[in-house]
JSON list of C-alpha atoms in Angstrom, two decimals:
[
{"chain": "Z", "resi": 1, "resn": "UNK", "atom": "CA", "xyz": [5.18, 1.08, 3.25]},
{"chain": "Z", "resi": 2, "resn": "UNK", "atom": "CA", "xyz": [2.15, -0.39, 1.24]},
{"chain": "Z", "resi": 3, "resn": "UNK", "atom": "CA", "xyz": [-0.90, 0.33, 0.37]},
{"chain": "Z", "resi": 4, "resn": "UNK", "atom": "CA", "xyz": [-2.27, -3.38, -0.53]},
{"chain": "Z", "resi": 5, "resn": "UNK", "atom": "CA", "xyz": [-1.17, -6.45, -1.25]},
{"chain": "Z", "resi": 6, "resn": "UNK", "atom": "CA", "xyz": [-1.99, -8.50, -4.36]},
{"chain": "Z", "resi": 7, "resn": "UNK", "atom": "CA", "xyz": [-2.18, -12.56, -4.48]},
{"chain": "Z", "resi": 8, "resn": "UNK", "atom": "CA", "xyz": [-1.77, -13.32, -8.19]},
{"chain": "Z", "resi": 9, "resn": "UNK", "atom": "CA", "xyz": [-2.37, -16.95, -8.79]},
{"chain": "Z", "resi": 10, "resn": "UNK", "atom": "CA", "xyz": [-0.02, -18.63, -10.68]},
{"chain": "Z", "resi": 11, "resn": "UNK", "atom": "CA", "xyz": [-1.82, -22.01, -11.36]},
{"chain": "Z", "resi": 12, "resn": "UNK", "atom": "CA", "xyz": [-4.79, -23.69, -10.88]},
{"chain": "Z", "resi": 13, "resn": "UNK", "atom": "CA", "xyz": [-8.42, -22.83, -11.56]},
{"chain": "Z", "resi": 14, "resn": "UNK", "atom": "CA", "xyz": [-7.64, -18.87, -10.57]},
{"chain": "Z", "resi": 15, "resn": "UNK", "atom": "CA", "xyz": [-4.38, -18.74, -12.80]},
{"chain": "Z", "resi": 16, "resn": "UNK", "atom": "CA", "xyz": [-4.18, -15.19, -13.54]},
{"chain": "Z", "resi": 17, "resn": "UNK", "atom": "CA", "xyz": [-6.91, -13.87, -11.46]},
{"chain": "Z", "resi": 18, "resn": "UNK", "atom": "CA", "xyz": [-5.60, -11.40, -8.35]},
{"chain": "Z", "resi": 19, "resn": "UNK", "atom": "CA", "xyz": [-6.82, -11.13, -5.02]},
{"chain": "Z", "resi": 20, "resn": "UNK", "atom": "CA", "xyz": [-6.34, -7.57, -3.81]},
{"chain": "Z", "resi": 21, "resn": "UNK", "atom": "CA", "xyz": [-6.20, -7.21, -0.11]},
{"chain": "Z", "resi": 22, "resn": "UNK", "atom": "CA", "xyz": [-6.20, -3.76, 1.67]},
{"chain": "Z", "resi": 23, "resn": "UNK", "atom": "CA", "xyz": [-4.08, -2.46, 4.73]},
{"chain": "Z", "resi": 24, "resn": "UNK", "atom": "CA", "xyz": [-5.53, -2.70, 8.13]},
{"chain": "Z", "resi": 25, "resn": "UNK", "atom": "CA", "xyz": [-7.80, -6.16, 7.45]},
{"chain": "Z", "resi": 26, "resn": "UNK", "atom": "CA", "xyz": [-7.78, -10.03, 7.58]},
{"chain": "Z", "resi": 27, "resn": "UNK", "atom": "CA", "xyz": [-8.66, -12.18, 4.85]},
{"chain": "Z", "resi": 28, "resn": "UNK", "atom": "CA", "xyz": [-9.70, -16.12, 5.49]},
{"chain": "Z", "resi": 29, "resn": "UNK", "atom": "CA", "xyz": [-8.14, -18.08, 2.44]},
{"chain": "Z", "resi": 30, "resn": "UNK", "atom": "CA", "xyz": [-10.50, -21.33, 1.43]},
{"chain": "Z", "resi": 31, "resn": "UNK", "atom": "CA", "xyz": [-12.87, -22.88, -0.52]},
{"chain": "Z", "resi": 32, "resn": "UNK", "atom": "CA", "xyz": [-16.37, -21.67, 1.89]},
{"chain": "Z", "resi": 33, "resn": "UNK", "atom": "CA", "xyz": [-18.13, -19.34, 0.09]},
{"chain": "Z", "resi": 34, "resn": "UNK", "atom": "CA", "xyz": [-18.25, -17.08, 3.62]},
{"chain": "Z", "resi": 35, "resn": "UNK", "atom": "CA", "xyz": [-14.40, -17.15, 2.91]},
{"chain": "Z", "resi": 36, "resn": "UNK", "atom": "CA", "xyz": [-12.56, -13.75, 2.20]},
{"chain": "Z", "resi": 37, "resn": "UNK", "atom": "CA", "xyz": [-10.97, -14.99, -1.23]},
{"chain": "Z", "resi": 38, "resn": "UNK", "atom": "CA", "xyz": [-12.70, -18.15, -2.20]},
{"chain": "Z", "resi": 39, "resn": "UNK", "atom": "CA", "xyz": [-10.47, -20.64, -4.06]},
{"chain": "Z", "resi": 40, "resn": "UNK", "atom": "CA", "xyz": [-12.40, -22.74, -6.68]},
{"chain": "Z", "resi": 41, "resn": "UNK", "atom": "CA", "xyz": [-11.10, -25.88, -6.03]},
{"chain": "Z", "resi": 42, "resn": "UNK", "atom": "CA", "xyz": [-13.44, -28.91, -7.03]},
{"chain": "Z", "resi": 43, "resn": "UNK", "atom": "CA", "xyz": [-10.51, -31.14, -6.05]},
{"chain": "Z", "resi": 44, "resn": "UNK", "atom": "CA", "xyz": [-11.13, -30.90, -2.08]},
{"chain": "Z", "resi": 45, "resn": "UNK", "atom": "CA", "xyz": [-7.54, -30.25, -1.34]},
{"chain": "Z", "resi": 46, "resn": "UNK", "atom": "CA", "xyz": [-8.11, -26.30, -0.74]},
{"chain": "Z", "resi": 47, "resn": "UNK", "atom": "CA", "xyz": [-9.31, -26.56, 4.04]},
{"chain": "Z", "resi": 48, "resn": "UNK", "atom": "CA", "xyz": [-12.61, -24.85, 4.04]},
{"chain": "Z", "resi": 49, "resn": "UNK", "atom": "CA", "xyz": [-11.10, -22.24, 5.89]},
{"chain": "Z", "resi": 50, "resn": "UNK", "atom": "CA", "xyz": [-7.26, -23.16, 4.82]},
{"chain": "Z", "resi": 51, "resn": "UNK", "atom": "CA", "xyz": [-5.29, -20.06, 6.26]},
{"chain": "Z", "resi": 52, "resn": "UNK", "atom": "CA", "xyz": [-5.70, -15.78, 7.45]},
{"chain": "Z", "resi": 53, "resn": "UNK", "atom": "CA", "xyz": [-3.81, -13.55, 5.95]},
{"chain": "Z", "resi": 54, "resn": "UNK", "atom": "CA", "xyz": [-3.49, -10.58, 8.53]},
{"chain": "Z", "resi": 55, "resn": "UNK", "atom": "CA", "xyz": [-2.39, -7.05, 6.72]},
{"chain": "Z", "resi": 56, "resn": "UNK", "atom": "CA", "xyz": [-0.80, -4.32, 8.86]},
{"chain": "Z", "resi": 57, "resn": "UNK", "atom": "CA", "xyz": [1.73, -2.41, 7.16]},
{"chain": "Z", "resi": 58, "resn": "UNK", "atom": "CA", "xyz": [4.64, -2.61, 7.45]},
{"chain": "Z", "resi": 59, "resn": "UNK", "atom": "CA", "xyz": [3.92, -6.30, 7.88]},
{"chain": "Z", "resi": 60, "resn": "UNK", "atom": "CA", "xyz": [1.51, -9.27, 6.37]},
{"chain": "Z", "resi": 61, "resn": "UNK", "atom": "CA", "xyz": [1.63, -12.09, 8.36]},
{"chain": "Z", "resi": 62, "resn": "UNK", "atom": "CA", "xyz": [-0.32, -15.58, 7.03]},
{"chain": "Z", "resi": 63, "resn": "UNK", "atom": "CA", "xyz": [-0.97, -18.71, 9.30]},
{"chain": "Z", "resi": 64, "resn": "UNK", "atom": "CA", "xyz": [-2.18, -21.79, 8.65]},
{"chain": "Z", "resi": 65, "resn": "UNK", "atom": "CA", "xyz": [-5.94, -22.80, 10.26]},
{"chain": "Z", "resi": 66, "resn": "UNK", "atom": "CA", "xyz": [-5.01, -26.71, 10.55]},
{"chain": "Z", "resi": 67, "resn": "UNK", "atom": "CA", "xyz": [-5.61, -26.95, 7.08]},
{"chain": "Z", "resi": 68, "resn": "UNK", "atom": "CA", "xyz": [-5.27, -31.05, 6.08]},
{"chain": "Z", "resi": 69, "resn": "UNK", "atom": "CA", "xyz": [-2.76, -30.35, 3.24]},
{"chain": "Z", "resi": 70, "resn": "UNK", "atom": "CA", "xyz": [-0.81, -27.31, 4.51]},
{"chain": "Z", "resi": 71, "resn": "UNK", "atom": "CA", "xyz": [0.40, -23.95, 4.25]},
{"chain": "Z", "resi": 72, "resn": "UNK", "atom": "CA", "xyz": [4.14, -23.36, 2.44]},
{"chain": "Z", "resi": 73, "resn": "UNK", "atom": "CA", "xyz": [6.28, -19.82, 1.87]},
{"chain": "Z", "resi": 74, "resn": "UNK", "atom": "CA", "xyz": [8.80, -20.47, -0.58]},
{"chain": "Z", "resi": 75, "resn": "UNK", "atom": "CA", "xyz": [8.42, -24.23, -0.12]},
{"chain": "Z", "resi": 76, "resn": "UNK", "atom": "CA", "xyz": [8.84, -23.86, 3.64]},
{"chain": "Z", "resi": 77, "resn": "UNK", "atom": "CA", "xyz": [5.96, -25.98, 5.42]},
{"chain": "Z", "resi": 78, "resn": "UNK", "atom": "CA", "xyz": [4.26, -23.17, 7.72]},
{"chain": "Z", "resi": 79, "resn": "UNK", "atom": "CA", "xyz": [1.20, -25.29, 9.14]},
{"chain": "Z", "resi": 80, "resn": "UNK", "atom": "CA", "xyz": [0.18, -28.70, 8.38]},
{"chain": "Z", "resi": 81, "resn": "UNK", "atom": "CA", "xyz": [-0.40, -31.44, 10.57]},
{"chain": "Z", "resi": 82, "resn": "UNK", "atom": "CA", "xyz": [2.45, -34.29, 11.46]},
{"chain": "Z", "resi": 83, "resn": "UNK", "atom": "CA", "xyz": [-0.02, -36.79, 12.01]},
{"chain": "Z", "resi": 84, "resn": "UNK", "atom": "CA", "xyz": [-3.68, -37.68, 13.23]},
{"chain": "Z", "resi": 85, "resn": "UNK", "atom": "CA", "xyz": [-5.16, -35.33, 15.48]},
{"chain": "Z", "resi": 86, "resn": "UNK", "atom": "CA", "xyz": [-7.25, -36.05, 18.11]},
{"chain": "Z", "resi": 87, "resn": "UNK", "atom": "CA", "xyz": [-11.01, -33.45, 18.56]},
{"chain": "Z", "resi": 88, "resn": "UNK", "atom": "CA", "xyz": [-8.62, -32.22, 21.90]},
{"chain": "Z", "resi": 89, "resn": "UNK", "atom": "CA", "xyz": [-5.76, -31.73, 19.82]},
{"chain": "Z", "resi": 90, "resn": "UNK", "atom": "CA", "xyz": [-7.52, -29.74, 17.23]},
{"chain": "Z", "resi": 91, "resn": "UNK", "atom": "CA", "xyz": [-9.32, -27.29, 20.04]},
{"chain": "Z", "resi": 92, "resn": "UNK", "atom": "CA", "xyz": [-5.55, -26.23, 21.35]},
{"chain": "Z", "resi": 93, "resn": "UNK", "atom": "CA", "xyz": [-3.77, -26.10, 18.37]},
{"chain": "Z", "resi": 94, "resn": "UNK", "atom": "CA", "xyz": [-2.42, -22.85, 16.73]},
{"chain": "Z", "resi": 95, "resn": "UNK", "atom": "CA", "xyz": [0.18, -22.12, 14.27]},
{"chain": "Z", "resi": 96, "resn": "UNK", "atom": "CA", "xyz": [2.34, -19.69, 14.31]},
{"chain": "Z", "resi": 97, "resn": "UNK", "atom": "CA", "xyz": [1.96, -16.50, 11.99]},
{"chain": "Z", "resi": 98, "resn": "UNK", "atom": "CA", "xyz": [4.92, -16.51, 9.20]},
{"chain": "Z", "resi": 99, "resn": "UNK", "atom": "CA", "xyz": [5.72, -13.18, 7.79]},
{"chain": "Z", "resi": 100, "resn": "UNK", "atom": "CA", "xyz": [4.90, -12.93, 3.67]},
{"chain": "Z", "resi": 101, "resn": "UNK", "atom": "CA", "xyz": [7.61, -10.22, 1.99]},
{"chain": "Z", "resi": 102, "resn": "UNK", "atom": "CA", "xyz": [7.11, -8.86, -1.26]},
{"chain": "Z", "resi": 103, "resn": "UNK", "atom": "CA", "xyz": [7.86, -11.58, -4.56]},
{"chain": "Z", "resi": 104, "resn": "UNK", "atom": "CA", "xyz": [7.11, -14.46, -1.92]},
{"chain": "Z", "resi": 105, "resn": "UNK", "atom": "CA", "xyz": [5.52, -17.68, -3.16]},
{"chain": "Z", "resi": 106, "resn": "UNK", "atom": "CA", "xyz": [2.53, -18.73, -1.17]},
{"chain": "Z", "resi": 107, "resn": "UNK", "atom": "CA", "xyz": [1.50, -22.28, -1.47]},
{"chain": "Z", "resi": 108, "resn": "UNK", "atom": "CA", "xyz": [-1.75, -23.12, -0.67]},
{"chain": "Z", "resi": 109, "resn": "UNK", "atom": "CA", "xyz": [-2.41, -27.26, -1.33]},
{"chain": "Z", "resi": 110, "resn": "UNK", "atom": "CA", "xyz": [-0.59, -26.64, -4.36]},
{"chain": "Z", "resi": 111, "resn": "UNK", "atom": "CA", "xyz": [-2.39, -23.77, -5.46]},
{"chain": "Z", "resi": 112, "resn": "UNK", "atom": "CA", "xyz": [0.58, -21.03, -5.73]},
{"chain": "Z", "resi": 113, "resn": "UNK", "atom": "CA", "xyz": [-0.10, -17.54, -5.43]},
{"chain": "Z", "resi": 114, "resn": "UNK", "atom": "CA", "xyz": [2.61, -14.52, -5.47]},
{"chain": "Z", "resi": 115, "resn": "UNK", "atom": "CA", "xyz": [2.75, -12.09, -3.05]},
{"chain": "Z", "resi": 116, "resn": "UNK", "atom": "CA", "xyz": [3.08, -8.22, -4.54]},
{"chain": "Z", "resi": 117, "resn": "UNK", "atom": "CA", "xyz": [3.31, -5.68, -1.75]},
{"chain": "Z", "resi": 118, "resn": "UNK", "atom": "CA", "xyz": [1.94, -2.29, -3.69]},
{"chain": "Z", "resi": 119, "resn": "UNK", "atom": "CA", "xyz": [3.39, 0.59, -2.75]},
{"chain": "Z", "resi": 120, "resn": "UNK", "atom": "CA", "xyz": [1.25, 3.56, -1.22]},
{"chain": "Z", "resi": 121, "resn": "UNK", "atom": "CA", "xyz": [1.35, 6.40, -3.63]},
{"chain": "Z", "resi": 122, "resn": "UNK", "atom": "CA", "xyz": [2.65, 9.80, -1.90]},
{"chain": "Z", "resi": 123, "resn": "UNK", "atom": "CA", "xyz": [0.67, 12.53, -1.85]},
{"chain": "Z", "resi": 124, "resn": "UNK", "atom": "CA", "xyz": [0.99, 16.30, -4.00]},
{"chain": "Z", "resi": 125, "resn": "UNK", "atom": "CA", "xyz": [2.58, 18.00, -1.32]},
{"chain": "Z", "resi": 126, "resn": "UNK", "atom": "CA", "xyz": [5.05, 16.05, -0.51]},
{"chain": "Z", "resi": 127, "resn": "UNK", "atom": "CA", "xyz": [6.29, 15.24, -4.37]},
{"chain": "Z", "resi": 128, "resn": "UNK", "atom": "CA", "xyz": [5.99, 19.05, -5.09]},
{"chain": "Z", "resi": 129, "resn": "UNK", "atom": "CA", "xyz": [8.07, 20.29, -1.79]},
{"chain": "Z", "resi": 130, "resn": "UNK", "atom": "CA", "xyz": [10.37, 17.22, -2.08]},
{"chain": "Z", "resi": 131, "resn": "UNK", "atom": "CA", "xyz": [12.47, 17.31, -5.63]},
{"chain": "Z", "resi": 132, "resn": "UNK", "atom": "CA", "xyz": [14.64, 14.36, -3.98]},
{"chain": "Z", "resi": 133, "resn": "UNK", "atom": "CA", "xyz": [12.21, 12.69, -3.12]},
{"chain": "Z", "resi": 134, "resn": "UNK", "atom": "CA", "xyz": [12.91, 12.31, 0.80]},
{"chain": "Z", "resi": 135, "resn": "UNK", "atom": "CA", "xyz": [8.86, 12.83, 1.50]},
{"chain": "Z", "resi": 136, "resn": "UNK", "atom": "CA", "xyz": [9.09, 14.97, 4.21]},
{"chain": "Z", "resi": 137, "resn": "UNK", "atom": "CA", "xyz": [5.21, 15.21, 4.69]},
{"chain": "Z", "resi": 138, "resn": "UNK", "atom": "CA", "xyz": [3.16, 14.07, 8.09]},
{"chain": "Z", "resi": 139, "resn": "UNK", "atom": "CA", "xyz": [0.10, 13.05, 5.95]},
{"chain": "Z", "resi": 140, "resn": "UNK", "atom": "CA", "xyz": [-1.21, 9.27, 6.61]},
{"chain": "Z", "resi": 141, "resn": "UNK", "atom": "CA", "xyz": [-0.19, 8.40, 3.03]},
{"chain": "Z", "resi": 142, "resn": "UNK", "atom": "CA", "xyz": [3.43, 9.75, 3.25]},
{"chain": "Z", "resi": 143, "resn": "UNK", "atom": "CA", "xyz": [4.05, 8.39, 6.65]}
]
């Protein structure tokens, strides 16, 4: 179980800088400034709204929002477009959520980010009843 999940860039504009992203939310990846993490890209090839990253542990999920230059895990194409696109085509289209692990590359139009699932610290009680460490509490952290 984790707490968060971090997206440290590993090049670009944002090299070094980490988006943290709490349990229980979605985030909109892109270059709008009403996006969740904004991407400083002055190259154009970040989608305004480019993908969603959807945390619910014991599972973040990230799909692609028809983004022009695509969405890749591990160098895996998630969500890009084969071709032109018609206004119809783009009203009905949906890609399919992909499931991000921890030490996962993230490639967002060549922006690459990796994914660090934090763990959830456990609380006092459990550490001080539990010497091997089996966390045996009910609390919402331990569970």
């Amino acid at each position: 179980m984790f707490e968060r999940v971090i997206l440290k860039a590993l090049n670009g504009a944002s090299k070094g800088h980490e988006f943290v992203l709490s349990n229980e939310m979605d985030y909109v990846l892109g270059r709008a400034t009403d996006c969740s993490c904004v991407l400083d890209d002055p190259y154009r090839l970040v989608s305004r709204r480019h993908c969603r990253i959807e945390v619910r542990a014991p599972f973040v999920r990230v799909q692609d929002l028809g983004s022009r230059n695509g969405t890749q895990v591990n160098g895996a194409n998630i969500g890009r477009t084969t071709g032109p696109l018609t206004f119809e085509d783009l009203t009905v289209v949906a890609y399919e959520a992909h499931l991000l692990e921890d030490g996962d590359i993230l490639q967002i139009a060549g922006y690459e980010f990796e994914v660090e699932c934090d763990p959830s610290t456990r609380c006092a009680e459990a550490e001080s009843r539990d010497p091997e460490k089996l966390w045996a509490c009910e609390c919402a952290s331990c569970c």
